[in-house]
Amino acid sequence: MGSGIGYGMVILMVVLLLGMCWEVRGIKKECFLGGELGWALEIDVYRSACPEAEAIVFAGVQAAVARDSRMAASLLRLHFHDCFVNGCDGSVLLDDSPQLVGEKSAGPNANSLRGFDVVDAIKMELEAACPQTVSCADLLAIAARDAVALSGGPTWQVELGRMDSLTASRSTANKVIPGPTSNVKTLVDRFNAFGFSPRDLVALSGGHSIGKAKCSTFSSRLSGIASGENSGVVSGDLGFLVSLQELCGGGNSTAAAAAELDLVTPATFDNQYFVNLLDGRGLLASDQALVDGGHGEVLDAVRSYADDPIAFFDDFSAAMVKMGRIPPPAGAAGEVRRNCRVVN
């Protein structure tokens, strides 16, 4: 009897330890990211420890987007690429070091992700106001919401309380982040692995309402175009595709030339992206695949959002909250980084 009780207590202590964080100044500092979600996410978690946290992030994002409207899309993309690789843990922000190979050099990220300097500037402000309190992972989640809202899109309450990872995984980034040439089956499967429905996939793809893409990312859309004639291989609006070919001609596909993901309202977060897809004007092959890939549920969602911007905004907001809940691997250690580029 006594030994049985002792064994049970040991199991209980292990379970508690895996979900436990040490608190300093009322906020979690060091913890094991175990448990069902890996953390206890809450609304307004910094209300006592750092009441100005969200205002500081908003001001930083607002200033960055005022300087460069494209930065809104960049900050949204940072959060997405962070969450899809071992959960929303700030791992995408880590620089390479002798001890760590980061995710910035992964195929989907190299020479593509941007906004790290904006994150650095906001983190400096947060550290000045509330030292080692607001995690870089939470910073990314708040910044993504604010970037969308500042571009005319919806807003939502961001759940907070994430910790920053002590490591990163370039190999996982290469494996799980969908590429610009992904077909609809690959997209559905990749998102389903994180618990997203086909409708969630389409809603989150609506993030391509803002931002640009380099010629190299959509060159596959241009194969089959010869002398302005559609060979039958190309899917989409011929005039649109020819204009892209002209933009990317002369070797520009490997240079800095880039096209708007939404050619009609490029700096405004709206449902025009879905209208473009139905017109055959999706920039990336993975965009146009949502319409041309033969997946009925995906196509129905595209049509729904093209007709109803409110439905798109509602579903996008819900999907962003859902994405923000993607947990790190059970038992992974975490901290609140002082500098988002390096572990403490």
GROMACS .gro file of C-alpha atoms in nm:
model
  344
    1MET     CA    1   0.000   0.000   0.000
    2GLY     CA    2   0.271   0.247   0.102
    3SER     CA    3   0.487   0.177  -0.201
    4GLY     CA    4   0.185   0.216  -0.429
    5ILE     CA    5   0.108   0.561  -0.290
    6GLY     CA    6   0.472   0.662  -0.328
    7TYR     CA    7   0.477   0.557  -0.694
    8GLY     CA    8   0.157   0.752  -0.760
    9MET     CA    9   0.304   1.063  -0.603
   10VAL     CA   10   0.610   1.034  -0.826
   11ILE     CA   11   0.391   1.016  -1.136
   12LEU     CA   12   0.191   1.317  -1.019
   13MET     CA   13   0.506   1.518  -0.957
   14VAL     CA   14   0.637   1.438  -1.306
   15VAL     CA   15   0.309   1.547  -1.465
   16LEU     CA   16   0.310   1.871  -1.268
   17LEU     CA   17   0.674   1.939  -1.352
   18LEU     CA   18   0.612   1.904  -1.726
   19GLY     CA   19   0.352   2.178  -1.708
   20MET     CA   20   0.530   2.397  -1.456
   21CYS     CA   21   0.688   2.738  -1.505
   22TRP     CA   22   0.891   2.930  -1.253
   23GLU     CA   23   0.743   3.275  -1.194
   24VAL     CA   24   0.942   3.594  -1.162
   25ARG     CA   25   0.767   3.929  -1.121
   26GLY     CA   26   0.435   3.757  -1.180
   27ILE     CA   27   0.518   3.621  -1.527
   28LYS     CA   28   0.647   3.283  -1.641
   29LYS     CA   29   1.023   3.282  -1.702
   30GLU     CA   30   1.160   2.931  -1.735
   31CYS     CA   31   0.948   2.626  -1.798
   32PHE     CA   32   0.906   2.288  -1.957
   33LEU     CA   33   0.664   2.325  -2.246
   34GLY     CA   34   0.481   2.001  -2.180
   35GLY     CA   35   0.113   1.927  -2.145
   36GLU     CA   36  -0.171   1.932  -2.398
   37LEU     CA   37  -0.101   2.284  -2.525
   38GLY     CA   38   0.247   2.325  -2.387
   39TRP     CA   39   0.142   2.641  -2.205
   40ALA     CA   40  -0.157   2.813  -2.051
   41LEU     CA   41  -0.263   3.075  -2.305
   42GLU     CA   42  -0.478   3.361  -2.180
   43ILE     CA   43  -0.617   3.692  -2.301
   44ASP     CA   44  -0.433   3.995  -2.161
   45VAL     CA   45  -0.181   3.783  -1.972
   46TYR     CA   46   0.055   4.079  -1.930
   47ARG     CA   47  -0.201   4.313  -1.772
   48SER     CA   48  -0.008   4.322  -1.443
   49ALA     CA   49   0.348   4.237  -1.538
   50CYS     CA   50   0.363   4.459  -1.848
   51PRO     CA   51   0.038   4.650  -1.903
   52GLU     CA   52   0.178   4.849  -2.198
   53ALA     CA   53   0.301   4.540  -2.386
   54GLU     CA   54   0.040   4.532  -2.661
   55ALA     CA   55   0.051   4.910  -2.704
   56ILE     CA   56   0.429   4.895  -2.748
   57VAL     CA   57   0.399   4.625  -3.012
   58PHE     CA   58   0.124   4.814  -3.193
   59ALA     CA   59   0.328   5.134  -3.203
   60GLY     CA   60   0.626   4.949  -3.345
   61VAL     CA   61   0.421   4.774  -3.612
   62GLN     CA   62   0.239   5.096  -3.699
   63ALA     CA   63   0.566   5.283  -3.752
   64ALA     CA   64   0.713   4.999  -3.960
   65VAL     CA   65   0.407   4.969  -4.185
   66ALA     CA   66   0.399   5.348  -4.230
   67ARG     CA   67   0.756   5.329  -4.362
   68ASP     CA   68   0.691   5.024  -4.578
   69SER     CA   69   0.338   4.891  -4.634
   70ARG     CA   70   0.483   4.555  -4.740
   71MET     CA   71   0.609   4.505  -4.384
   72ALA     CA   72   0.256   4.413  -4.276
   73ALA     CA   73   0.268   4.099  -4.488
   74SER     CA   74   0.621   4.024  -4.371
   75LEU     CA   75   0.525   4.029  -4.003
   76LEU     CA   76   0.219   3.812  -4.068
   77ARG     CA   77   0.440   3.563  -4.254
   78LEU     CA   78   0.693   3.551  -3.971
   79HIS     CA   79   0.424   3.435  -3.729
   80PHE     CA   80   0.302   3.170  -3.974
   81HIS     CA   81   0.651   3.035  -4.040
   82ASP     CA   82   0.722   3.033  -3.667
   83CYS     CA   83   0.410   2.839  -3.568
   84PHE     CA   84   0.437   2.571  -3.835
   85VAL     CA   85   0.783   2.464  -3.713
   86ASN     CA   86   0.756   2.300  -3.370
   87GLY     CA   87   0.485   2.537  -3.256
   88CYS     CA   88   0.467   2.911  -3.190
   89ASP     CA   89   0.791   2.944  -2.996
   90GLY     CA   90   0.993   3.221  -3.161
   91SER     CA   91   1.234   2.969  -3.313
   92VAL     CA   92   1.222   3.137  -3.654
   93LEU     CA   93   1.393   3.443  -3.504
   94LEU     CA   94   1.708   3.264  -3.386
   95ASP     CA   95   2.031   3.336  -3.573
   96ASP     CA   96   2.272   3.056  -3.662
   97SER     CA   97   2.545   2.997  -3.406
   98PRO     CA   98   2.816   2.736  -3.343
   99GLN     CA   99   2.566   2.556  -3.121
  100LEU     CA  100   2.256   2.595  -3.339
  101VAL     CA  101   2.150   2.581  -3.703
  102GLY     CA  102   1.853   2.814  -3.727
  103GLU     CA  103   1.549   2.823  -3.952
  104LYS     CA  104   1.634   3.145  -4.136
  105SER     CA  105   1.843   2.952  -4.388
  106ALA     CA  106   1.574   2.690  -4.459
  107GLY     CA  107   1.446   2.676  -4.815
  108PRO     CA  108   1.108   2.845  -4.746
  109ASN     CA  109   1.279   3.123  -4.546
  110ALA     CA  110   1.618   3.203  -4.698
  111ASN     CA  111   1.630   3.539  -4.876
  112SER     CA  112   1.254   3.555  -4.825
  113LEU     CA  113   1.157   3.624  -4.465
  114ARG     CA  114   1.198   3.985  -4.357
  115GLY     CA  115   1.104   4.208  -4.066
  116PHE     CA  116   1.364   4.080  -3.820
  117ASP     CA  117   1.489   4.434  -3.762
  118VAL     CA  118   1.135   4.547  -3.680
  119VAL     CA  119   1.104   4.267  -3.425
  120ASP     CA  120   1.441   4.366  -3.277
  121ALA     CA  121   1.329   4.728  -3.235
  122ILE     CA  122   1.001   4.631  -3.069
  123LYS     CA  123   1.176   4.385  -2.840
  124MET     CA  124   1.417   4.658  -2.725
  125GLU     CA  125   1.119   4.873  -2.628
  126LEU     CA  126   0.957   4.584  -2.442
  127GLU     CA  127   1.279   4.506  -2.256
  128ALA     CA  128   1.314   4.870  -2.154
  129ALA     CA  129   0.959   4.876  -2.018
  130CYS     CA  130   0.937   4.524  -1.874
  131PRO     CA  131   1.267   4.334  -1.870
  132GLN     CA  132   1.249   3.965  -1.965
  133THR     CA  133   0.871   3.954  -1.946
  134VAL     CA  134   0.717   3.944  -2.295
  135SER     CA  135   0.829   3.648  -2.505
  136CYS     CA  136   0.939   3.686  -2.867
  137ALA     CA  137   0.678   3.429  -2.964
  138ASP     CA  138   0.404   3.645  -2.814
  139LEU     CA  139   0.553   3.950  -2.982
  140LEU     CA  140   0.513   3.779  -3.320
  141ALA     CA  141   0.153   3.681  -3.245
  142ILE     CA  142   0.057   4.036  -3.147
  143ALA     CA  143   0.247   4.190  -3.439
  144ALA     CA  144   0.071   3.964  -3.690
  145ARG     CA  145  -0.270   4.071  -3.558
  146ASP     CA  146  -0.176   4.440  -3.565
  147ALA     CA  147  -0.025   4.415  -3.914
  148VAL     CA  148  -0.350   4.274  -4.050
  149ALA     CA  149  -0.565   4.534  -3.872
  150LEU     CA  150  -0.346   4.822  -3.992
  151SER     CA  151  -0.390   4.697  -4.348
  152GLY     CA  152  -0.768   4.715  -4.328
  153GLY     CA  153  -0.828   4.359  -4.215
  154PRO     CA  154  -0.995   4.216  -3.907
  155THR     CA  155  -0.868   4.219  -3.552
  156TRP     CA  156  -0.896   3.957  -3.281
  157GLN     CA  157  -0.797   3.896  -2.921
  158VAL     CA  158  -0.453   3.737  -2.913
  159GLU     CA  159  -0.404   3.463  -2.658
  160LEU     CA  160  -0.070   3.508  -2.481
  161GLY     CA  161   0.164   3.323  -2.251
  162ARG     CA  162   0.397   3.148  -2.496
  163MET     CA  163   0.760   3.080  -2.415
  164ASP     CA  164   1.060   3.108  -2.645
  165SER     CA  165   1.237   2.792  -2.752
  166LEU     CA  166   1.601   2.722  -2.679
  167THR     CA  167   1.655   2.569  -3.021
  168ALA     CA  168   1.537   2.569  -3.383
  169SER     CA  169   1.503   2.318  -3.664
  170ARG     CA  170   1.600   2.398  -4.021
  171SER     CA  171   1.517   2.043  -4.130
  172THR     CA  172   1.163   2.069  -3.992
  173ALA     CA  173   1.115   2.404  -4.164
  174ASN     CA  174   1.218   2.247  -4.493
  175LYS     CA  175   0.978   1.960  -4.435
  176VAL     CA  176   0.654   2.115  -4.311
  177ILE     CA  177   0.623   2.468  -4.455
  178PRO     CA  178   0.428   2.447  -4.782
  179GLY     CA  179   0.615   2.573  -5.086
  180PRO     CA  180   0.486   2.813  -5.355
  181THR     CA  181   0.446   2.527  -5.603
  182SER     CA  182   0.246   2.300  -5.370
  183ASN     CA  183  -0.061   2.134  -5.516
  184VAL     CA  184  -0.392   2.132  -5.333
  185LYS     CA  185  -0.345   1.782  -5.191
  186THR     CA  186  -0.011   1.879  -5.038
  187LEU     CA  187  -0.165   2.194  -4.891
  188VAL     CA  188  -0.463   2.010  -4.743
  189ASP     CA  189  -0.239   1.740  -4.598
  190ARG     CA  190   0.014   1.985  -4.448
  191PHE     CA  191  -0.258   2.192  -4.282
  192ASN     CA  192  -0.452   1.887  -4.170
  193ALA     CA  193  -0.141   1.770  -3.983
  194PHE     CA  194  -0.188   2.073  -3.755
  195GLY     CA  195  -0.561   2.019  -3.713
  196PHE     CA  196  -0.675   2.266  -3.979
  197SER     CA  197  -0.975   2.193  -4.200
  198PRO     CA  198  -0.974   2.267  -4.574
  199ARG     CA  199  -1.176   2.581  -4.496
  200ASP     CA  200  -0.912   2.688  -4.243
  201LEU     CA  201  -0.650   2.639  -4.514
  202VAL     CA  202  -0.835   2.867  -4.753
  203ALA     CA  203  -0.897   3.130  -4.486
  204LEU     CA  204  -0.529   3.141  -4.388
  205SER     CA  205  -0.428   3.150  -4.755
  206GLY     CA  206  -0.616   3.479  -4.761
  207GLY     CA  207  -0.311   3.625  -4.589
  208HIS     CA  208  -0.183   3.655  -4.947
  209SER     CA  209  -0.420   3.949  -4.981
  210ILE     CA  210  -0.114   4.162  -4.898
  211GLY     CA  211   0.253   4.141  -4.983
  212LYS     CA  212   0.476   4.054  -5.276
  213ALA     CA  213   0.655   3.748  -5.409
  214LYS     CA  214   0.978   3.726  -5.604
  215CYS     CA  215   0.978   3.602  -5.962
  216SER     CA  216   1.156   3.282  -5.862
  217THR     CA  217   0.859   3.179  -5.646
  218PHE     CA  218   0.603   3.189  -5.928
  219SER     CA  219   0.815   3.097  -6.230
  220SER     CA  220   0.628   2.766  -6.253
  221ARG     CA  221   0.312   2.965  -6.335
  222LEU     CA  222   0.485   3.092  -6.647
  223SER     CA  223   0.603   2.765  -6.794
  224GLY     CA  224   0.412   2.683  -7.110
  225ILE     CA  225   0.369   3.044  -7.218
  226ALA     CA  226   0.530   3.102  -7.555
  227SER     CA  227   0.502   3.418  -7.763
  228GLY     CA  228   0.192   3.526  -7.576
  229GLU     CA  229  -0.001   3.211  -7.659
  230ASN     CA  230  -0.149   2.974  -7.405
  231SER     CA  231  -0.019   2.627  -7.481
  232GLY     CA  232  -0.292   2.464  -7.271
  233VAL     CA  233  -0.044   2.378  -6.996
  234VAL     CA  234  -0.091   2.709  -6.820
  235SER     CA  235  -0.385   2.758  -6.586
  236GLY     CA  236  -0.510   3.112  -6.543
  237ASP     CA  237  -0.570   3.444  -6.712
  238LEU     CA  238  -0.335   3.464  -7.012
  239GLY     CA  239  -0.297   3.841  -7.008
  240PHE     CA  240  -0.207   3.835  -6.640
  241LEU     CA  241   0.048   3.561  -6.693
  242VAL     CA  242   0.206   3.737  -6.991
  243SER     CA  243   0.243   4.053  -6.779
  244LEU     CA  244   0.426   3.847  -6.519
  245GLN     CA  245   0.649   3.701  -6.786
  246GLU     CA  246   0.739   4.052  -6.900
  247LEU     CA  247   0.814   4.155  -6.541
  248CYS     CA  248   1.038   3.857  -6.484
  249GLY     CA  249   1.208   3.849  -6.822
  250GLY     CA  250   1.574   3.920  -6.881
  251GLY     CA  251   1.697   3.714  -6.588
  252ASN     CA  252   1.495   3.902  -6.328
  253SER     CA  253   1.357   3.577  -6.186
  254THR     CA  254   1.667   3.541  -5.973
  255ALA     CA  255   1.700   3.911  -5.889
  256ALA     CA  256   1.489   4.145  -5.681
  257ALA     CA  257   1.193   4.169  -5.920
  258ALA     CA  258   0.868   4.092  -5.740
  259ALA     CA  259   0.495   4.102  -5.810
  260GLU     CA  260   0.201   4.186  -5.588
  261LEU     CA  261   0.020   3.882  -5.448
  262ASP     CA  262  -0.302   4.076  -5.506
  263LEU     CA  263  -0.266   4.300  -5.811
  264VAL     CA  264  -0.595   4.486  -5.751
  265THR     CA  265  -0.570   4.601  -5.385
  266PRO     CA  266  -0.208   4.510  -5.300
  267ALA     CA  267  -0.177   4.698  -4.970
  268THR     CA  268  -0.530   4.636  -4.842
  269PHE     CA  269  -0.627   4.323  -4.651
  270ASP     CA  270  -0.956   4.222  -4.812
  271ASN     CA  271  -1.126   3.941  -5.001
  272GLN     CA  272  -1.005   4.052  -5.346
  273TYR     CA  273  -0.746   3.772  -5.336
  274PHE     CA  274  -1.026   3.516  -5.373
  275VAL     CA  275  -1.188   3.707  -5.657
  276ASN     CA  276  -0.851   3.703  -5.830
  277LEU     CA  277  -0.824   3.326  -5.791
  278LEU     CA  278  -1.163   3.272  -5.955
  279ASP     CA  279  -1.046   3.497  -6.241
  280GLY     CA  280  -0.730   3.287  -6.288
  281ARG     CA  281  -0.505   3.555  -6.141
  282GLY     CA  282  -0.345   3.375  -5.850
  283LEU     CA  283   0.021   3.469  -5.840
  284LEU     CA  284   0.169   3.154  -5.690
  285ALA     CA  285   0.097   2.808  -5.823
  286SER     CA  286  -0.013   2.718  -5.468
  287ASP     CA  287  -0.264   3.006  -5.480
  288GLN     CA  288  -0.422   2.906  -5.810
  289ALA     CA  289  -0.426   2.541  -5.699
  290LEU     CA  290  -0.701   2.632  -5.451
  291VAL     CA  291  -0.932   2.681  -5.750
  292ASP     CA  292  -0.784   2.450  -6.011
  293GLY     CA  293  -0.682   2.159  -5.786
  294GLY     CA  294  -1.012   1.975  -5.800
  295HIS     CA  295  -1.085   1.982  -5.424
  296GLY     CA  296  -1.453   2.059  -5.383
  297GLU     CA  297  -1.446   2.179  -5.023
  298VAL     CA  298  -1.151   2.408  -5.094
  299LEU     CA  299  -1.314   2.555  -5.404
  300ASP     CA  300  -1.640   2.610  -5.217
  301ALA     CA  301  -1.453   2.807  -4.950
  302VAL     CA  302  -1.283   3.024  -5.215
  303ARG     CA  303  -1.620   3.105  -5.369
  304SER     CA  304  -1.770   3.174  -5.027
  305TYR     CA  305  -1.500   3.423  -4.933
  306ALA     CA  306  -1.507   3.591  -5.274
  307ASP     CA  307  -1.879   3.656  -5.220
  308ASP     CA  308  -1.872   3.739  -4.848
  309PRO     CA  309  -1.585   3.945  -4.703
  310ILE     CA  310  -1.733   3.927  -4.353
  311ALA     CA  311  -1.725   3.547  -4.360
  312PHE     CA  312  -1.362   3.564  -4.468
  313PHE     CA  313  -1.268   3.806  -4.190
  314ASP     CA  314  -1.448   3.595  -3.927
  315ASP     CA  315  -1.290   3.269  -4.041
  316PHE     CA  316  -0.946   3.421  -4.086
  317SER     CA  317  -0.952   3.559  -3.731
  318ALA     CA  318  -1.064   3.224  -3.588
  319ALA     CA  319  -0.797   3.039  -3.787
  320MET     CA  320  -0.525   3.277  -3.665
  321VAL     CA  321  -0.623   3.211  -3.303
  322LYS     CA  322  -0.618   2.840  -3.380
  323MET     CA  323  -0.275   2.868  -3.541
  324GLY     CA  324  -0.147   3.055  -3.237
  325ARG     CA  325  -0.231   2.751  -3.026
  326ILE     CA  326   0.002   2.514  -3.212
  327PRO     CA  327   0.215   2.381  -2.925
  328PRO     CA  328   0.585   2.298  -2.910
  329PRO     CA  329   0.691   1.936  -2.865
  330ALA     CA  330   0.597   1.806  -2.520
  331GLY     CA  331   0.878   1.848  -2.272
  332ALA     CA  332   1.068   2.112  -2.470
  333ALA     CA  333   1.234   2.374  -2.252
  334GLY     CA  334   1.157   2.742  -2.291
  335GLU     CA  335   1.239   3.089  -2.164
  336VAL     CA  336   1.168   3.456  -2.227
  337ARG     CA  337   1.455   3.572  -2.446
  338ARG     CA  338   1.611   3.911  -2.384
  339ASN     CA  339   1.722   3.923  -2.747
  340CYS     CA  340   1.500   3.743  -2.999
  341ARG     CA  341   1.799   3.638  -3.209
  342VAL     CA  342   1.983   3.439  -2.938
  343VAL     CA  343   1.901   3.226  -2.635
  344ASN     CA  344   1.978   3.383  -2.299
   0.00000   0.00000   0.00000
